[in-house]
């Protein structure tokens, strides 16, 4: 595999493990009743627990537990029926309790795996664990020359930390892993996957070794919030480590930050000291115990994952380009399923989805406007096409009117006179009319210029104001002219 | 196990409590007295005994995912030592 | 209006009857207590007094009594240990580090008492963050025990015990009709014993910890301190109950504790654990215990000697568990969001100075030990080991409770000691809790009830320990001993004048 980096005196291999923090989609925080919503006024989404006030106690949010179980199932992982919340002790101004409530020795989700696509084919990346923990607040260092400002809105928001095995060997694999993980989280609806807002962020653990050789010392690059930056950070950090190693230097085990502006990683000053987190079970929280029936119930109601959906669409012979677009988000996949329900011609449905629905309903992908053009309405239209009630062109118009005017499919078709003429008698009358009006063209046709059929079809369609079913027109014309 | 000055200084650092150099020896003596006394526990056989991590309530209850608190920045900041509303502040941190 | 000393002599049950019969008003009762607080000021019982609030509460209580909506605690002038957060009333935990912290919320337990119509006299003194057995760690100076050795001078002041020393002393001195305390390793029972009053630590989970400043979360439990077993039962009823805001709160029905008192102890099986002895065992304590056993027997209980072999390791176990938890619980006091900040050149200095200046010596010592026993390389040897021994201690009790209904032991290995004794050696101080910590570690209900006086005239208490959530049996045996002992609860200091 093309995974080695040619160094000055021999090849190097990267060993990468990722820790991904995914913010759980929930109304309230992991242990308090304050809102978990992003982007509110500073310190307006802060409960007394989130501010570390004396005597305040945590109570776990059931939705966050459910999210962890769902994700664990999707990652083919063991769900631990008994897990423990631990305190991870350290001081930082945006950590109001002086400890983070996390899970250390007994996480809610154990070992699992995730399959990614690489240039060399599919590859399985091991999942070490998934645990629930609180997010920290935000420190703003650039507001005042002498002080750091603290906003605790995010303090206590529920996070799932998903830790991979060190199975990743390149920036591309890391990117594929994160993309696949994001896809799963979005499909489950447990995380919105928005990396810019920090809903999904990665720590990269990276070391280098001679292929097959012993593991080297690793560094941790913290809090990378885009897939592109992950790739870049890995490239920069690998280059930095190779340079040090080839000079005969040693890699320090340290925490680093990636600066995308200058394309470099640098050591974090505030995390320099070695940590001793003094984990111990949080005595404010009894063990998190799940019933097997609870887990089974979640398992039974898991939404279809995108990989499965993709395979299903491919089985229906839908063109690959359409599959890619339709499966780009959980919501578009669900829309397509609803829209094409009880409809045989999945290829036609996929074309309508890609050409008519996606540019309208999903033009803002993160926040689609499904109410404005519901899948059931789109379903009505595609059924009209297949039953020959309207033409493709009429369907196009219908979607436009429905989108602009917010009316139902039936109303738009009726009001705009879009219903197709498929009554043979009526079309036959128009055919007779056109044949009678063009005796010279009929003669030419009959003398062998059969290409003129197009002219006749066009005339009949025009006479029907575009409402005639073109196939029926064609058949009736041929019958009449060839008679 | 016996605590020396350096260990006391390290522990005080972890606990973020300033201990002056001239206090270290005295503190090490006091802490050692307590730790030596506590070491009587080593005499209790505990092989195969599960650590007790919870008393009473055997499982964590779940809260509904409902917003019950918030929009109280004034109350949250009311006791703050050096606030610049709506923020808390600390001496500048360099990351 | 009734005579002041007559009013102050009433317990909760009698005061309730008097209020309902309109023999006096809540305002009159409260005013009598405010006067008594003035009188007892030299005892340093309160950190913060709230006389205006008390009178306003009393007027509300009178309106309720008038309207016929009174509950058992309506109009009762009480003290709250200064560990209970009170909305708009300064709460200090007897520490400098909280500064003038004004909670924007009310603890569940104090809120329940308030809702029941209790009158807040003030916030009682205590050991700093409940860490101590003598009240000397309070940043506001210690409370003083109203009891004094027979013939002793004023200078020979005694500790009221700790950490709920201000609460117990206030009740003993007649400066509150009753008070809340919190008990982590004996902090309700030991001061109750030293002050000659009744102190009940309920089953862990019986009373909500929400809004109570934490010392050690797996041990802390609020409870009542009162003049009689009956008063403690009434007050516990107003404090107890499931609280969804506390994950460790028990979803258990709250029985009518006052009614349960009527049951008596006939046929009750009382275990006497022979392991509850120190070496040497003070003869006063041994004799008092024997008297209690006789009283129980005379009241119809069956006496069984039992063995609790894990009693001795309980104390070191307790200190490891409690201090580890405390080291994390007290991490939030960092000068960032509330409390007294000490300036520093940078963040690290600000933290270190704030916590060095804000915490007293004993609290600093305990945080350091707690930090150490959790630190890398020591966790298994100390903390995990202690949690295993703790499991054995709990097991010890459940074995005993297969054959007995309650256990009867001394509360403390001696009576109140001088304020300046035992300050040099922290371990000697910790030994005061030797009989109270085992029940704490097992989360069991336990009560101290006065049994009599030592030869030198100081009160001694006996401890009754019950099965989980069986406070009723604990109260019943306590009541039987109280009845038999006929303890004269007037402390020497007040009797002789300050
Ligand atoms: Mg990490
Ligand atoms: Zn994490």
Short mmCIF file of N, CA and C in Angstrom, two decimals, chain B residues 2-74:
data_model
loop_
_atom_site.label_atom_id
_atom_site.label_comp_id
_atom_site.label_asym_id
_atom_site.label_seq_id
_atom_site.Cartn_x
_atom_site.Cartn_y
_atom_site.Cartn_z
N UNK B 2 6.03 7.21 52.32
CA UNK B 2 6.31 8.39 53.11
C UNK B 2 6.46 9.59 52.18
N UNK B 3 5.85 10.68 52.61
CA UNK B 3 5.85 11.88 51.79
C UNK B 3 7.09 12.72 52.06
N UNK B 4 7.76 13.15 51.01
CA UNK B 4 8.86 14.08 51.21
C UNK B 4 8.43 15.48 50.76
N UNK B 5 9.32 16.42 50.95
CA UNK B 5 9.02 17.82 50.59
C UNK B 5 8.58 17.95 49.15
N UNK B 6 9.30 17.26 48.26
CA UNK B 6 8.98 17.41 46.84
C UNK B 6 7.58 16.90 46.52
N UNK B 7 7.23 15.79 47.16
CA UNK B 7 5.90 15.24 46.92
C UNK B 7 4.83 16.21 47.43
N UNK B 8 5.07 16.75 48.62
CA UNK B 8 4.10 17.71 49.16
C UNK B 8 3.96 18.88 48.19
N UNK B 9 5.07 19.35 47.66
CA UNK B 9 5.02 20.49 46.73
C UNK B 9 4.26 20.10 45.46
N UNK B 10 4.48 18.88 44.99
CA UNK B 10 3.78 18.44 43.77
C UNK B 10 2.28 18.33 44.03
N UNK B 11 1.91 17.74 45.16
CA UNK B 11 0.49 17.58 45.51
C UNK B 11 -0.16 18.95 45.68
N UNK B 12 0.55 19.86 46.34
CA UNK B 12 0.00 21.20 46.52
C UNK B 12 -0.20 21.88 45.16
N UNK B 13 0.71 21.59 44.23
CA UNK B 13 0.55 22.13 42.88
C UNK B 13 -0.68 21.58 42.20
N UNK B 14 -0.88 20.27 42.33
CA UNK B 14 -2.07 19.64 41.74
C UNK B 14 -3.34 20.22 42.34
N UNK B 15 -3.30 20.49 43.65
CA UNK B 15 -4.48 20.99 44.35
C UNK B 15 -4.61 22.50 44.23
N UNK B 16 -3.65 23.13 43.57
CA UNK B 16 -3.64 24.59 43.42
C UNK B 16 -3.75 25.30 44.77
N UNK B 17 -2.90 24.86 45.69
CA UNK B 17 -2.82 25.54 46.97
C UNK B 17 -1.37 25.97 47.17
N UNK B 18 -1.15 27.26 47.33
CA UNK B 18 0.21 27.73 47.53
C UNK B 18 0.73 27.25 48.88
N UNK B 19 1.89 26.63 48.85
CA UNK B 19 2.54 26.24 50.10
C UNK B 19 3.94 26.84 50.05
N UNK B 20 4.28 27.67 51.03
CA UNK B 20 5.60 28.30 51.02
C UNK B 20 6.65 27.27 51.41
N UNK B 21 7.87 27.53 50.94
CA UNK B 21 8.95 26.55 51.14
C UNK B 21 9.14 26.22 52.62
N UNK B 22 8.96 27.23 53.48
CA UNK B 22 9.20 26.95 54.91
C UNK B 22 8.05 26.17 55.56
N UNK B 23 6.98 25.96 54.83
CA UNK B 23 5.87 25.16 55.38
C UNK B 23 5.98 23.70 54.99
N UNK B 24 6.83 23.40 54.01
CA UNK B 24 6.82 22.06 53.41
C UNK B 24 7.16 20.96 54.40
N UNK B 25 8.18 21.19 55.22
CA UNK B 25 8.60 20.13 56.15
C UNK B 25 7.52 19.84 57.18
N UNK B 26 6.98 20.91 57.76
CA UNK B 26 5.94 20.73 58.76
C UNK B 26 4.75 19.99 58.20
N UNK B 27 4.34 20.39 56.99
CA UNK B 27 3.20 19.78 56.33
C UNK B 27 3.49 18.31 56.01
N UNK B 28 4.71 18.05 55.55
CA UNK B 28 5.07 16.66 55.25
C UNK B 28 4.95 15.81 56.50
N UNK B 29 5.36 16.36 57.65
CA UNK B 29 5.27 15.63 58.92
C UNK B 29 3.80 15.33 59.26
N UNK B 30 2.95 16.35 59.16
CA UNK B 30 1.53 16.16 59.49
C UNK B 30 0.88 15.14 58.56
N UNK B 31 1.15 15.29 57.28
CA UNK B 31 0.52 14.39 56.32
C UNK B 31 1.01 12.96 56.53
N UNK B 32 2.29 12.81 56.85
CA UNK B 32 2.82 11.47 57.09
C UNK B 32 2.18 10.82 58.30
N UNK B 33 1.93 11.63 59.33
CA UNK B 33 1.31 11.08 60.54
C UNK B 33 -0.06 10.51 60.16
N UNK B 34 -0.81 11.24 59.36
CA UNK B 34 -2.14 10.77 58.98
C UNK B 34 -2.03 9.54 58.07
N UNK B 35 -1.12 9.60 57.12
CA UNK B 35 -0.99 8.49 56.16
C UNK B 35 -0.51 7.22 56.86
N UNK B 36 0.40 7.36 57.81
CA UNK B 36 0.87 6.17 58.53
C UNK B 36 -0.28 5.52 59.28
N UNK B 37 -1.11 6.36 59.86
CA UNK B 37 -2.25 5.87 60.62
C UNK B 37 -3.24 5.16 59.70
N UNK B 38 -3.44 5.74 58.53
CA UNK B 38 -4.37 5.20 57.56
C UNK B 38 -3.90 3.85 57.03
N UNK B 39 -2.59 3.64 57.07
CA UNK B 39 -2.06 2.42 56.49
C UNK B 39 -2.43 1.16 57.25
N UNK B 40 -3.07 1.32 58.41
CA UNK B 40 -3.62 0.17 59.13
C UNK B 40 -4.53 -0.65 58.22
N UNK B 41 -5.07 0.01 57.22
CA UNK B 41 -5.99 -0.67 56.30
C UNK B 41 -5.33 -1.82 55.56
N UNK B 42 -4.03 -1.72 55.36
CA UNK B 42 -3.34 -2.77 54.62
C UNK B 42 -3.50 -4.13 55.28
N UNK B 43 -3.78 -4.11 56.59
CA UNK B 43 -3.91 -5.37 57.32
C UNK B 43 -5.25 -6.06 57.04
N UNK B 44 -6.18 -5.32 56.41
CA UNK B 44 -7.51 -5.92 56.17
C UNK B 44 -7.48 -6.68 54.84
N UNK B 45 -7.74 -8.00 54.87
CA UNK B 45 -7.74 -8.73 53.60
C UNK B 45 -8.97 -8.37 52.77
N UNK B 46 -8.76 -8.01 51.52
CA UNK B 46 -9.89 -7.59 50.67
C UNK B 46 -9.86 -8.30 49.32
N UNK B 47 -9.16 -9.41 49.24
CA UNK B 47 -9.11 -10.12 47.96
C UNK B 47 -10.52 -10.49 47.52
N UNK B 48 -10.82 -10.19 46.27
CA UNK B 48 -12.11 -10.57 45.72
C UNK B 48 -13.28 -9.71 46.17
N UNK B 49 -12.99 -8.66 46.94
CA UNK B 49 -14.08 -7.76 47.37
C UNK B 49 -14.23 -6.64 46.35
N UNK B 50 -15.45 -6.45 45.85
CA UNK B 50 -15.71 -5.36 44.91
C UNK B 50 -15.72 -4.03 45.64
N UNK B 51 -15.05 -3.01 45.10
CA UNK B 51 -15.10 -1.69 45.76
C UNK B 51 -16.53 -1.17 45.79
N UNK B 52 -16.89 -0.55 46.89
CA UNK B 52 -18.24 0.00 47.03
C UNK B 52 -18.24 1.41 46.48
N UNK B 53 -18.96 1.62 45.37
CA UNK B 53 -18.93 2.97 44.80
C UNK B 53 -20.24 3.71 44.95
N UNK B 54 -21.26 3.05 45.45
CA UNK B 54 -22.52 3.78 45.61
C UNK B 54 -23.22 3.30 46.87
N UNK B 55 -23.87 4.24 47.53
CA UNK B 55 -24.66 3.93 48.71
C UNK B 55 -26.11 4.20 48.33
N UNK B 56 -27.00 3.39 48.83
CA UNK B 56 -28.41 3.70 48.59
C UNK B 56 -28.80 3.51 47.14
N UNK B 57 -29.23 4.60 46.48
CA UNK B 57 -29.72 4.53 45.11
C UNK B 57 -28.79 3.67 44.27
N UNK B 58 -29.33 2.64 43.63
CA UNK B 58 -28.46 1.70 42.94
C UNK B 58 -28.20 2.09 41.51
N UNK B 59 -29.00 2.95 40.93
CA UNK B 59 -28.77 3.34 39.53
C UNK B 59 -29.10 4.80 39.34
N UNK B 60 -28.38 5.40 38.39
CA UNK B 60 -28.59 6.82 38.12
C UNK B 60 -29.96 7.02 37.48
N UNK B 61 -30.78 7.90 38.06
CA UNK B 61 -32.05 8.21 37.41
C UNK B 61 -31.80 9.11 36.18
N UNK B 62 -32.72 9.08 35.22
CA UNK B 62 -32.58 9.93 34.04
C UNK B 62 -33.47 11.17 34.16
N UNK B 63 -32.97 12.26 33.66
CA UNK B 63 -33.74 13.50 33.57
C UNK B 63 -34.35 13.58 32.17
N UNK B 64 -35.54 14.18 32.06
CA UNK B 64 -36.12 14.43 30.74
C UNK B 64 -35.30 15.49 30.04
N UNK B 65 -35.27 15.41 28.72
CA UNK B 65 -34.51 16.39 27.94
C UNK B 65 -35.33 17.67 27.77
N UNK B 66 -35.43 18.42 28.85
CA UNK B 66 -36.26 19.63 28.87
C UNK B 66 -35.43 20.77 29.44
N UNK B 67 -35.55 21.95 28.83
CA UNK B 67 -34.83 23.10 29.35
C UNK B 67 -35.62 23.68 30.53
N UNK B 68 -34.97 23.69 31.70
CA UNK B 68 -35.66 24.15 32.92
C UNK B 68 -34.97 25.36 33.53
N UNK B 69 -33.83 25.74 32.98
CA UNK B 69 -33.01 26.79 33.58
C UNK B 69 -32.36 27.60 32.48
N UNK B 70 -31.98 28.83 32.79
CA UNK B 70 -31.26 29.62 31.81
C UNK B 70 -31.73 31.06 31.83
N UNK B 71 -31.17 31.86 30.93
CA UNK B 71 -31.48 33.29 30.90
C UNK B 71 -31.41 33.89 32.30
N UNK B 72 -30.34 33.57 33.00
CA UNK B 72 -30.17 34.07 34.36
C UNK B 72 -28.73 34.54 34.55
N UNK B 73 -28.19 35.16 33.48
CA UNK B 73 -26.79 35.60 33.55
C UNK B 73 -26.56 36.50 34.76
N UNK B 74 -27.54 37.32 35.11
CA UNK B 74 -27.37 38.21 36.26
C UNK B 74 -27.14 37.42 37.54
#
